[in-house]
Coordinates of C-alpha atoms in Angstrom, one line a residue:
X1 CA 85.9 79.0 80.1
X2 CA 89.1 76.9 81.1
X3 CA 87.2 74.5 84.0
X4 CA 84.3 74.0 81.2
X5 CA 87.1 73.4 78.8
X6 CA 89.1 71.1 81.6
X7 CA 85.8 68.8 82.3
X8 CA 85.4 68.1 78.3
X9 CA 89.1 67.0 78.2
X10 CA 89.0 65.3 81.1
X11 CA 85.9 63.2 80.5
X12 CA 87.4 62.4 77.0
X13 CA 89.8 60.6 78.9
X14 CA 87.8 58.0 81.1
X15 CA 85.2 57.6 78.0
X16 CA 87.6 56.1 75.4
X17 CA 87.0 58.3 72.9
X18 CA 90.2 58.8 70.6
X19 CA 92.1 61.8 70.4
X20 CA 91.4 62.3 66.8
X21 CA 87.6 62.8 68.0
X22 CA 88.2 65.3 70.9
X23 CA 89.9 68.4 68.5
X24 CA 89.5 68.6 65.1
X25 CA 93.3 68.8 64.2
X26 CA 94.7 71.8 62.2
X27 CA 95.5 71.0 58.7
X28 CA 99.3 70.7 58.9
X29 CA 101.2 70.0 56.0
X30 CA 103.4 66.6 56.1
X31 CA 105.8 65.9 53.8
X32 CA 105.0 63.4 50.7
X33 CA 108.5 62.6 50.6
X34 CA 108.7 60.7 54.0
X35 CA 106.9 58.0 52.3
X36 CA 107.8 54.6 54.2
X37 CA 109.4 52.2 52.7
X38 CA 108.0 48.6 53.2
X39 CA 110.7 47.1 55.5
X40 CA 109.9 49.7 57.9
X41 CA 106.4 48.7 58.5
X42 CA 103.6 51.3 58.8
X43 CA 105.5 54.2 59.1
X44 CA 103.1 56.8 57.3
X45 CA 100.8 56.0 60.7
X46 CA 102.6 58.8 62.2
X47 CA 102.1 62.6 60.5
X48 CA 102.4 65.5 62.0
X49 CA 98.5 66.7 61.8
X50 CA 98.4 63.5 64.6
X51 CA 101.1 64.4 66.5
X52 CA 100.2 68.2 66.4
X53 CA 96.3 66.9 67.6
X54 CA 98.0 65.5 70.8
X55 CA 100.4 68.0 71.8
X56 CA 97.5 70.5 71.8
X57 CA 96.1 68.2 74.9
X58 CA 99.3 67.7 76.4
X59 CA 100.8 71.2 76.7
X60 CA 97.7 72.7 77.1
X61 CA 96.9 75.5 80.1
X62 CA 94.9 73.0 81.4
X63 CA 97.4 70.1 82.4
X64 CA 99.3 73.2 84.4
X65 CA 103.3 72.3 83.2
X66 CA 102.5 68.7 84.3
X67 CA 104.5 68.9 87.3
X68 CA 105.3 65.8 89.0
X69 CA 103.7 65.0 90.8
X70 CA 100.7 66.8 89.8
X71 CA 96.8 66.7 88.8
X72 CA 98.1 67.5 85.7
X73 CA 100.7 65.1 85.2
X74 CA 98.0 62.2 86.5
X75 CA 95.5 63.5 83.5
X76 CA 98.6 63.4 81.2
X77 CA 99.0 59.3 82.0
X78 CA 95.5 58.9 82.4
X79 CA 95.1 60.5 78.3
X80 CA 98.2 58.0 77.3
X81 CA 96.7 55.2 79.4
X82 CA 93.6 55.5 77.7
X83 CA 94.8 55.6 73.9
X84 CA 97.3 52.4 74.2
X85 CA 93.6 50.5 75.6
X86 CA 91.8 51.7 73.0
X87 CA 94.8 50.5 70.7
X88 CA 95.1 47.2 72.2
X89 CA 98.3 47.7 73.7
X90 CA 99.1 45.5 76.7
X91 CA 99.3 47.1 81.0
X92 CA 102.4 46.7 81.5
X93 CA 102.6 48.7 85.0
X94 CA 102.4 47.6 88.7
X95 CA 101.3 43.8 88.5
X96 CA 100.8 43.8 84.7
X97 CA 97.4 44.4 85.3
X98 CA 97.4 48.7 84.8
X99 CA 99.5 50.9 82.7
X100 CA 100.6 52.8 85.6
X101 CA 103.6 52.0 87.7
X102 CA 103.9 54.2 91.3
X103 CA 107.5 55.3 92.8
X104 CA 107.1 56.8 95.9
X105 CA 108.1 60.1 96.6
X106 CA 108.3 62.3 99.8
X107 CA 107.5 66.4 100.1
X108 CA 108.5 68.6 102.1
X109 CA 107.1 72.0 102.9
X110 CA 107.9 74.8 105.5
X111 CA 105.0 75.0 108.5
X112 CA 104.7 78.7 108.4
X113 CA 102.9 78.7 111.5
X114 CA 105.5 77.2 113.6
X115 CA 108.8 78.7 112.3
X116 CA 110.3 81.8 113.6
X117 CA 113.4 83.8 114.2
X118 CA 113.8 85.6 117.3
X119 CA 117.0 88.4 117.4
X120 CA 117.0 89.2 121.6
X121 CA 113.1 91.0 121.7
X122 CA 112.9 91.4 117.8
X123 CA 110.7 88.6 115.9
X124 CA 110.9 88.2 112.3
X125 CA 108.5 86.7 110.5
X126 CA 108.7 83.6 107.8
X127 CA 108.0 84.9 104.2
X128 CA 108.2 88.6 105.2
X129 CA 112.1 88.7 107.1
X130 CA 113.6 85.5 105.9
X131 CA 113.0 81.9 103.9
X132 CA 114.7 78.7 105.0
X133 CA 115.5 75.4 103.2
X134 CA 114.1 72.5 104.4
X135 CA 116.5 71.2 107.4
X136 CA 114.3 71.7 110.7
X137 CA 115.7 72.6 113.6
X138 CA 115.4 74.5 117.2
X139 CA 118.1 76.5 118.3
X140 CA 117.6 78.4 121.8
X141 CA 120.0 81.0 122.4
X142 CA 122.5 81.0 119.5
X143 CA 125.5 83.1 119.1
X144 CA 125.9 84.6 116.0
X145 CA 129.6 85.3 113.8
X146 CA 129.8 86.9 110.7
X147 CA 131.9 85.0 107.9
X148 CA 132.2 87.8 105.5
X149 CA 131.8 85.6 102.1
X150 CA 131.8 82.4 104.0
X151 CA 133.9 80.4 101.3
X152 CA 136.8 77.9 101.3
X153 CA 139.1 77.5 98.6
X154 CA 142.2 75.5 99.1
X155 CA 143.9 76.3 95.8
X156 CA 143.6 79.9 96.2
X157 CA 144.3 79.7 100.2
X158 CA 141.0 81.6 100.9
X159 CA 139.3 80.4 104.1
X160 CA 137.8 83.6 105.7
X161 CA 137.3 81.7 108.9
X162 CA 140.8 82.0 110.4
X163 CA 140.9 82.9 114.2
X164 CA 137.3 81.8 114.3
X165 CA 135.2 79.4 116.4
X166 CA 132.0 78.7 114.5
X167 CA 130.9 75.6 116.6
X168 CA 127.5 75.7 118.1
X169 CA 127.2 79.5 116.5
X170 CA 125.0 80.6 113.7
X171 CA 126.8 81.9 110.9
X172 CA 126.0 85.2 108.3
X173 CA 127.5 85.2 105.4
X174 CA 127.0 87.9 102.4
X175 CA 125.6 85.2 99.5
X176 CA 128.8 86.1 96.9
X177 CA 132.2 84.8 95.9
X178 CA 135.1 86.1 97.2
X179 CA 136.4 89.0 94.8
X180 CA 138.0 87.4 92.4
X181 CA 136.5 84.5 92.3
X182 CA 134.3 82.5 89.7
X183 CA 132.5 79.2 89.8
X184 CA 135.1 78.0 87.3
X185 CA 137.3 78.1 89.8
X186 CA 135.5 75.6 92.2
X187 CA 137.9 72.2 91.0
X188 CA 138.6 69.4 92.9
X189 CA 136.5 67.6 95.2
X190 CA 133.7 69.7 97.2
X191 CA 134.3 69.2 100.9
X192 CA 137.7 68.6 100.4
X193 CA 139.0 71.0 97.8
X194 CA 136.8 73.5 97.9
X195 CA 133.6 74.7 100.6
X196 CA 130.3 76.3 100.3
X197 CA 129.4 78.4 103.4
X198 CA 126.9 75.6 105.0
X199 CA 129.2 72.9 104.1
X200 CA 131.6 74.3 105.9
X201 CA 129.8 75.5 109.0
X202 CA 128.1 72.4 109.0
X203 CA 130.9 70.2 109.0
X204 CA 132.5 72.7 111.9
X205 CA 129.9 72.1 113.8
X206 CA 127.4 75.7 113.3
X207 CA 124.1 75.7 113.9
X208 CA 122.6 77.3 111.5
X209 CA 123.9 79.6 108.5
X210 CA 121.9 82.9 107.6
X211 CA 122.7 84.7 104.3
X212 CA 122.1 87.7 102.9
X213 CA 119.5 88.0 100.3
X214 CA 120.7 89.2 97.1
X215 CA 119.1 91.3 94.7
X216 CA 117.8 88.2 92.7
X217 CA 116.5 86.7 95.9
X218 CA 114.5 90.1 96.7
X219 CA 113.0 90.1 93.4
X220 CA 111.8 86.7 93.2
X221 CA 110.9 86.5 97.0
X222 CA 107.2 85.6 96.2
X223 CA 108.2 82.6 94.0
X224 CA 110.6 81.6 96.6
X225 CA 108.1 81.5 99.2
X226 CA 105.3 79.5 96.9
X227 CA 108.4 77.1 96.1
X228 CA 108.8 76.8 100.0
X229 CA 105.2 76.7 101.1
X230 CA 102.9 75.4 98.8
X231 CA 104.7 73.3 95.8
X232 CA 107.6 72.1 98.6
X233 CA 110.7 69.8 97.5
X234 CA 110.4 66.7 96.7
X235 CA 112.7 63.9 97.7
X236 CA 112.7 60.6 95.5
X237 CA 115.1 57.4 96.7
X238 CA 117.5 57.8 99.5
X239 CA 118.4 61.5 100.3
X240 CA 121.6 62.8 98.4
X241 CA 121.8 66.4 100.6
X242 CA 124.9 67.0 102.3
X243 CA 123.7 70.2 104.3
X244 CA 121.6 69.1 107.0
X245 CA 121.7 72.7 109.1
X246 CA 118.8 75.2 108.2
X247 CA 120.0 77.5 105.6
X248 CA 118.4 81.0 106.4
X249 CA 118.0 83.9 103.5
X250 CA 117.9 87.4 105.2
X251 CA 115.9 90.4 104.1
X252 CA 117.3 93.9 104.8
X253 CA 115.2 94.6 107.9
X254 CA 116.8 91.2 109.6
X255 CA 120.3 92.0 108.2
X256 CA 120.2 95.6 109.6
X257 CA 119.1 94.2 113.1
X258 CA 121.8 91.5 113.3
X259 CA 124.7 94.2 112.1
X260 CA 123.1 97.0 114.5
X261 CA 126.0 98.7 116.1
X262 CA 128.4 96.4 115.1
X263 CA 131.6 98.3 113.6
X264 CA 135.1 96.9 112.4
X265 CA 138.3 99.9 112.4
X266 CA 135.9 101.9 113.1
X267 CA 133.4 101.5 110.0
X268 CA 129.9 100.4 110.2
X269 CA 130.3 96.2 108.6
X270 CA 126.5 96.2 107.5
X271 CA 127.9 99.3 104.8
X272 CA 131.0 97.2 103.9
X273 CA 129.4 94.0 103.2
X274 CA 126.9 94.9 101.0
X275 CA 129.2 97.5 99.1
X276 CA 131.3 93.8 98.4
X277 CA 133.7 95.3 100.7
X278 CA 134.5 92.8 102.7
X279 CA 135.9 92.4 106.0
X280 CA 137.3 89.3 108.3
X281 CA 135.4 87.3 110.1
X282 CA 134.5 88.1 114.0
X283 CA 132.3 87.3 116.6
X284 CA 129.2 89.9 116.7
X285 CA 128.1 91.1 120.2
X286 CA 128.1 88.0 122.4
X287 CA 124.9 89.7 124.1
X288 CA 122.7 89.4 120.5
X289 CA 121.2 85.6 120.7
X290 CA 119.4 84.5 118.4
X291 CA 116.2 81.7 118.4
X292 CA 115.4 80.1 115.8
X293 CA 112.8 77.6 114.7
X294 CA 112.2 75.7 111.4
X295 CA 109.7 73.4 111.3
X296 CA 109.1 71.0 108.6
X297 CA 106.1 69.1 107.3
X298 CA 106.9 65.9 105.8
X299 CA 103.5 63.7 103.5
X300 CA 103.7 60.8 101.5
X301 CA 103.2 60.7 97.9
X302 CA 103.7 58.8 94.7
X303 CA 103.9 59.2 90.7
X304 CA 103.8 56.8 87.9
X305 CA 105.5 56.2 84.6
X306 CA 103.2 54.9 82.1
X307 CA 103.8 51.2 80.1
X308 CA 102.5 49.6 77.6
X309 CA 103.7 46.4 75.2
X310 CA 102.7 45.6 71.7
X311 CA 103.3 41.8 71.9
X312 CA 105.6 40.8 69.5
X313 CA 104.6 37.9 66.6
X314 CA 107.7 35.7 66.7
X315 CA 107.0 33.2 69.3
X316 CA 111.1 33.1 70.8
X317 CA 112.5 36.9 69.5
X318 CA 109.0 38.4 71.5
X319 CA 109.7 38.3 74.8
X320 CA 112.5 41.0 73.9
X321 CA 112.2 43.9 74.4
X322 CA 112.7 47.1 72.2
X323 CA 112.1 50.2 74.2
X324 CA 110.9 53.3 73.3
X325 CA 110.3 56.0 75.5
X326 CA 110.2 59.9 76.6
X327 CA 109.7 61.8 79.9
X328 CA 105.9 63.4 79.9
X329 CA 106.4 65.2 83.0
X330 CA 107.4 69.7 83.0
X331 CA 108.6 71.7 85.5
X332 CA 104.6 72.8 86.2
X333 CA 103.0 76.5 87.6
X334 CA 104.0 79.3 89.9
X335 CA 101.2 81.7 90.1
X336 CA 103.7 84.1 91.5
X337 CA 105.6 84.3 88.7
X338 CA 106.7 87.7 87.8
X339 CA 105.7 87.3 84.2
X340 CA 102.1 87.3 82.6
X341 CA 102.6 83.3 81.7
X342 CA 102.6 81.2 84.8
X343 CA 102.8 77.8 83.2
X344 CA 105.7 75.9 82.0
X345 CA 103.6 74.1 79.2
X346 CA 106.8 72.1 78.0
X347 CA 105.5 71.3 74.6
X348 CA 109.4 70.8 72.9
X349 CA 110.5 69.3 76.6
X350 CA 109.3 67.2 76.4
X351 CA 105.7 67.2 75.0
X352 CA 107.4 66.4 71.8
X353 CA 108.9 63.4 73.0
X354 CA 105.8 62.3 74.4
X355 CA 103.2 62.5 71.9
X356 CA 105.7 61.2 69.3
X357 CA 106.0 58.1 71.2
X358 CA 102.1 58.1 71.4
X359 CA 102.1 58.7 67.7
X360 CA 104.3 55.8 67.1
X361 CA 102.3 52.9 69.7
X362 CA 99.4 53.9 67.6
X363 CA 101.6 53.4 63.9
X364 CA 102.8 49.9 65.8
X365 CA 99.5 49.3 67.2
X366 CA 97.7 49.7 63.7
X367 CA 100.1 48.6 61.2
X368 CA 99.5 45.0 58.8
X369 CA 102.3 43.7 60.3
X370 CA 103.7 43.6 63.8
X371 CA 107.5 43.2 64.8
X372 CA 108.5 39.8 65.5
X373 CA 110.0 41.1 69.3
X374 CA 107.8 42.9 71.4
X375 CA 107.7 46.9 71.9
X376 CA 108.0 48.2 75.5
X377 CA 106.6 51.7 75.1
X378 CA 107.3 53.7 78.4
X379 CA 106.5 58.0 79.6
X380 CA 108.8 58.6 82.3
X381 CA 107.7 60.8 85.2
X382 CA 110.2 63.0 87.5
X383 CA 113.3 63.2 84.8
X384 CA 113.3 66.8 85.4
X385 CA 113.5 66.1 89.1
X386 CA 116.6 64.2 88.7
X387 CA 115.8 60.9 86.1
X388 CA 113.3 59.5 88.8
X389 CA 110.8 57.0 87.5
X390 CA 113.9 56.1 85.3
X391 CA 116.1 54.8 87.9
X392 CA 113.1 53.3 89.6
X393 CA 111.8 51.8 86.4
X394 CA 115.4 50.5 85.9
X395 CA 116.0 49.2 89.1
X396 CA 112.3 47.8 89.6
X397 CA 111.6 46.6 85.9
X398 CA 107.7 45.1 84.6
X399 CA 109.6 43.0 81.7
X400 CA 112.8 41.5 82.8
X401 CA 116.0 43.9 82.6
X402 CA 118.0 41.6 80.3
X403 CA 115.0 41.5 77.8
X404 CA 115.4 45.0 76.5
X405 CA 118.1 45.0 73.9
X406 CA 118.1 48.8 72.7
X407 CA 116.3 52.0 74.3
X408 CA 115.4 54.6 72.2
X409 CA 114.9 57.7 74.1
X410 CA 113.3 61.1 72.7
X411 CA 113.9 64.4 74.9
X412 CA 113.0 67.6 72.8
X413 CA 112.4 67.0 69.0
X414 CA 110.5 69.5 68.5
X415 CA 112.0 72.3 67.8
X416 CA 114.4 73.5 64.2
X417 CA 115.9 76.7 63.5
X418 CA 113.5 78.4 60.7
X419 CA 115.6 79.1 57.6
X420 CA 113.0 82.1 56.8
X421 CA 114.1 83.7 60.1
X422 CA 117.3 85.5 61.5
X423 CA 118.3 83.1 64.4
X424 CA 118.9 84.4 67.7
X425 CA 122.0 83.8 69.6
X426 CA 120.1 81.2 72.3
X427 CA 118.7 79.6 69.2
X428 CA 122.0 79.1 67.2
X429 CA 122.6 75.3 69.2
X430 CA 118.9 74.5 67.7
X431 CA 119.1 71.9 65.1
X432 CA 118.5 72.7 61.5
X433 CA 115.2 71.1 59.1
X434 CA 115.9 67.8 58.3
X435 CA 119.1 67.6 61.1
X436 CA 118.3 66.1 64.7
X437 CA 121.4 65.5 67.4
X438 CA 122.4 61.5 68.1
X439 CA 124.0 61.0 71.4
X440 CA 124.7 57.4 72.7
X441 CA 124.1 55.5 69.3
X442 CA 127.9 54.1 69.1
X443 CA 128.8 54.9 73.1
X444 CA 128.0 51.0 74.0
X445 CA 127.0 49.2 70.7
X446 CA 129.3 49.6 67.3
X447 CA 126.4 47.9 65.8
X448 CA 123.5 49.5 67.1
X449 CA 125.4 52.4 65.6
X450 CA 125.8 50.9 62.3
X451 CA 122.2 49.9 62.6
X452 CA 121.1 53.7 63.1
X453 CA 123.1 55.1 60.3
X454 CA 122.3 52.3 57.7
X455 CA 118.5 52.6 58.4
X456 CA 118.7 56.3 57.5
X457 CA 120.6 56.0 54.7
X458 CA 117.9 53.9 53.0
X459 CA 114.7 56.0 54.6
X460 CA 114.6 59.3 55.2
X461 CA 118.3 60.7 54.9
X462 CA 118.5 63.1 58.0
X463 CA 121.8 64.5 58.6
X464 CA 122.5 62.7 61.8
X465 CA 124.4 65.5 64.1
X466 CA 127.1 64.2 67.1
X467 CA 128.4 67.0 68.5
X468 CA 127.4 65.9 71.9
X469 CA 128.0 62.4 71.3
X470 CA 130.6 62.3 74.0
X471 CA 130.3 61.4 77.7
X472 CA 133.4 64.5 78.3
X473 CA 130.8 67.1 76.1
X474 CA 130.6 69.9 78.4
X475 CA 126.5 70.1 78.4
X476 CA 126.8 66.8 79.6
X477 CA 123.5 65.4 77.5
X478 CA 124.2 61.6 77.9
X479 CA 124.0 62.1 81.5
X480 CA 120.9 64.2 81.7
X481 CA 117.8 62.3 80.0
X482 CA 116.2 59.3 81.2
X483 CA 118.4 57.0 79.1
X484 CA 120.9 56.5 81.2
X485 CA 119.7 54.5 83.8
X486 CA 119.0 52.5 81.0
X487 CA 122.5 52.5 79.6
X488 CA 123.8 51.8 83.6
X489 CA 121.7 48.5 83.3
X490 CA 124.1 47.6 80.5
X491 CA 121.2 48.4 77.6
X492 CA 122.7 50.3 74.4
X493 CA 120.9 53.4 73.5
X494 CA 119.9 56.4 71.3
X495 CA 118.6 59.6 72.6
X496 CA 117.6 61.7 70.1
X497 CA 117.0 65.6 70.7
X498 CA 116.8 68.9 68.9
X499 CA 119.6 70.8 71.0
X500 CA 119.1 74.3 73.5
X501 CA 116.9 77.1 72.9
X502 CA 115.8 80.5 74.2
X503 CA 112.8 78.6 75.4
X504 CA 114.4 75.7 76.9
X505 CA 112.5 75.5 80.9
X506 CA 110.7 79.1 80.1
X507 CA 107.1 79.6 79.9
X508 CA 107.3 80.4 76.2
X509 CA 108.3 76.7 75.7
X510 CA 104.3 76.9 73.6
X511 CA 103.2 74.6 71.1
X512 CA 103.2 77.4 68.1
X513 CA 106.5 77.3 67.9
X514 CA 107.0 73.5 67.1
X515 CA 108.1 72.7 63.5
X516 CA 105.9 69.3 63.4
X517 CA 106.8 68.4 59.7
X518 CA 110.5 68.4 60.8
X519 CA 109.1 66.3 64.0
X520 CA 107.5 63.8 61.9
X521 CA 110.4 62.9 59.8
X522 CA 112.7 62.4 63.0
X523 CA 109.6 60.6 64.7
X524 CA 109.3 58.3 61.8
X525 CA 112.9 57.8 61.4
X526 CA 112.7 56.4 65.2
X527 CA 110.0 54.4 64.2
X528 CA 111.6 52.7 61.4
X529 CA 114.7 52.2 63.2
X530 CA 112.6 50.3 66.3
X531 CA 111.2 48.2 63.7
X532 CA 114.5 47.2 62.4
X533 CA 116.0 46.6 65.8
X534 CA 112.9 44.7 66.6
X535 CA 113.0 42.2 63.5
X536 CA 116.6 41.6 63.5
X537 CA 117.4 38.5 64.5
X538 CA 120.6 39.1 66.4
X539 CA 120.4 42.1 69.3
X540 CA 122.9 44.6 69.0
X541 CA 126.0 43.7 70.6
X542 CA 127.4 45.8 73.4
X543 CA 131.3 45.4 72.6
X544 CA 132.2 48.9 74.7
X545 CA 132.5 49.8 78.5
X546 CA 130.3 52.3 79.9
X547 CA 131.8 55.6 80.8
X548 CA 129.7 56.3 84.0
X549 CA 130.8 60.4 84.7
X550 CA 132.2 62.9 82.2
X551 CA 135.2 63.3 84.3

């Protein structure tokens, strides 16, 4: 019954009707004690029964992980589109004239049809003998050396390549770190310091670089292939890659053919390498040649963040801007997925963030009173991508950039350890009832900071939690939420989140596991703290420098 179910959601949608119509929403209790106090305007708009109602659209089956870009994702911003008209919120996308602002995007997906490997008379096929990245090429008659691990490390004076010539060659490598070895160890500067295989064959002029597959590469070959094939990469803004040589992973029937006869002190290399027991580099039989094509198909494509403004009622202070904001995209399907689930529904990450900013333009939208500077609601698309609509929102801004004095970002708020329950060990960075993490609230602005705490104090009391409120934190938080284009722009922020979990970017990420009464206190206390930000006369002062990297 899902397409009958999909039609009915979708043509609530286009006909206006308001969310609160389309499901009758479970009775979920809310807290009497989150009462709003009257500075803080209309607070009691948002309760969890409400926010509950739209998460059960938004991380639904049917909206397939909203993926961006995505026929799910587009439904998602046509749903929030849809409420802020029926609200009377303000388009504040492309032209001001829609809600919906496009960034371009390119995809990239392997032709099956025209890529092949040839090994002398042997053909392998794509997606039965090997996968490939997305680097096209066509290489006619190819030497081939083997590279045992293939890595460089200057400070522990590994470089397996010694004695070797790997120019105009294609290069097999085992796919593991030299014995020994850990990713901890990889300091300095990549390229310089220390070298991946195809960084280094690249940069010594190789063709090509073909490594074995691994156990987890074997097991997960079907999603591999779907990732390659059908969903492709995406490619937003100019292209950061540094390996532009195809990047070939081997099965064992192609491995066994390229090591075929090929012994070292008399042992057979094929048996070494995949025992881990390595051996030096050397030149296979100069009369095995290799062919190899890897042809790429390149489309056009866009997404769209989603913008709104609630006009603000003091004719000077409303053409600033406070922004609120979340990322409504996931990480979307794989039907070959080696798990019953094949959706990433995302309802803590960040369907939490979403409809609580939904929940909250509705409270703004409805109150008595509005806020004397304007509200710049905004869903961001592609931040688990890489922060995409962000930076393009940031760079290409509907309101001027200057105008926004504070952006309050929520990514994951969902989610509280359950005191009733033994917590499990991915569950112990979760944040507590009545506790949600604050990163960024004091990074730029001591008075935005001030502002934060001071509006808790005399609401809601949270316990405010800054354990990652540092750009040197080794999760690295400030840097990885759509906030942060924000804060390069010079804007002074607060993102807002409930902290890792066993579910975190897993298809168990499900909406029955959301605490929402512990979401609507830390939605509310957002709210109220945009309402103070937005009727206080002076903005809040940025009186600290930006630390751009956590290095």
């Amino acid at each position: 019954m899902k397409g009958f179910l999909t039609f009915i959601l979708i043509l609530c949608v286009f006909s206006g009707v308001p969310a609160t119509a389309q499901t009758k929403a479970k009775n979920v209790k809310t807290n009497s004690a989150a009462s709003s106090a009257p500075r803080f305007g209309n607070t009691e708009g948002i309760t969890a029964a409400q926010m509950r109602n739209y998460l059960e659209f938004i991380a639904s089956d049917e909206l397939e992980g909203r993926d961006t870009p995505s026929r799910g994702l587009d439904i998602a911003a046509m749903y929030i589109a849809d409420h802020l008209k029926s609200w009377g919120i303000k388009p504040a996308g492309d032209g001001g004239g829609t809600y919906f602002q496009k960034f371009p995007l390119r995809r990239y997906k392997i032709d099956t049809q025209n890529t092949r490997l040839q090994l002398n008379n042997q053909t392998f096929v794509y997606g039965e003998d090997f996968l490939s990245n997305f680097n096209a090429a066509n290489i006619s008659g190819s030497q081939i050396v083997y590279a045992s691990h293939g890595w460089v490390l200057k400070s522990k004076n590994i470089n397996p390549y010694q004695g070797i010539d790997v120019r105009n060659k294609i290069v097999v490598v085992v796919n593991s770190l030299p014995k020994g070895v850990s990713f901890q160890d990889l300091q300095g500067k990549p390229g310089e310091d220390w070298m991946l295989p195809p960084l280094y064959a690249q940069m010594n002029g190789a063709c090509a670089v073909i490594a074995f597959g691994t156990f987890g590469n074997l097991a997960n070959w079907k999603v591999s292939k779907y990732d390659q094939t059908e969903k492709g990469s995406l490619e937003f803004g100019t292209p950061q890659t540094q390996i532009t040589i195809p990047t070939i992973t081997a099965n064992p029937r192609l491995i066994a053919a390229l090591f075929q006869g090929e012994k070292v002190n008399g042992s057979n290399v094929y048996n070494k390498a995949i025992t881990q027991e390595f051996v030096d580099a050397f030149d296979l039989n100069a009369n095995k040649k290799i062919n190899l094509n890897v042809a790429v198909k390149t489309e056009n494509t866009h997404s769209q963040n989603v913008v709104g403004i609630l006009e603000g009622s003091d004719p000077v202070l409303k053409s600033e801007y406070v922004a609120i904001g979340a990322h409504y995209d996931h990480v979307g399907m794989n039907p070959n997925w080696l798990g019953d689930d094949k959706i990433w529904n995302g309802a803590d990450d960040d369907g939490s963030g979403t409809v609580a900013v939904l929940a909250m333009a509705e409270a703004f939208a409805k109150g008595a009173q509005k806020p004397k500077r304007s509200i710049l609601f905004i869903w961001h698309a592609g931040e688990e991508k890489g922060l995409w609509s962000s930076e393009f929102f940031a760079d290409n801004p509907t309101v001027p950039i200057g105008s926004i004095i504070t952006q309050l970002n929520i990514d994951m708020i969902g989610r509280a350890q359950n005191p009733a329950e033994e917590v499990k060990p991915r569950n112990t960075e979760l944040t507590k009832q009545g506790e949600v993490y604050l990163i960024g609230s004091k990074m730029m602005s001591s008075e935005l900071g001030e502002l934060s705490e001071s509006v808790n104090a005399s609401f809601l009391k949270m316990s405010f939690n800054y354990r990652y409120d540092d750009p040197n934190d080794p999760q690295q938080f400030f840097y990885r939420s759509d906030h942060f284009n924000y804060a390069k722009k010079g804007i002074p922020i607060i993102f807002y989140m409930d902290g890792d979990h066993e579910d975190y970017h897993q298809p168990s990420d499900s909406i029955e596991k959301i605490d929402f009464v512990n979401m609507e206190k830390i939605a509310r206390t957002i709210f109220a703290t945009g309402w103070e930000l937005a009727n206080r006369p002076p903005r809040p002062k940025v009186d600290k420098p930006l630390q751009l990297d956590g290095n």
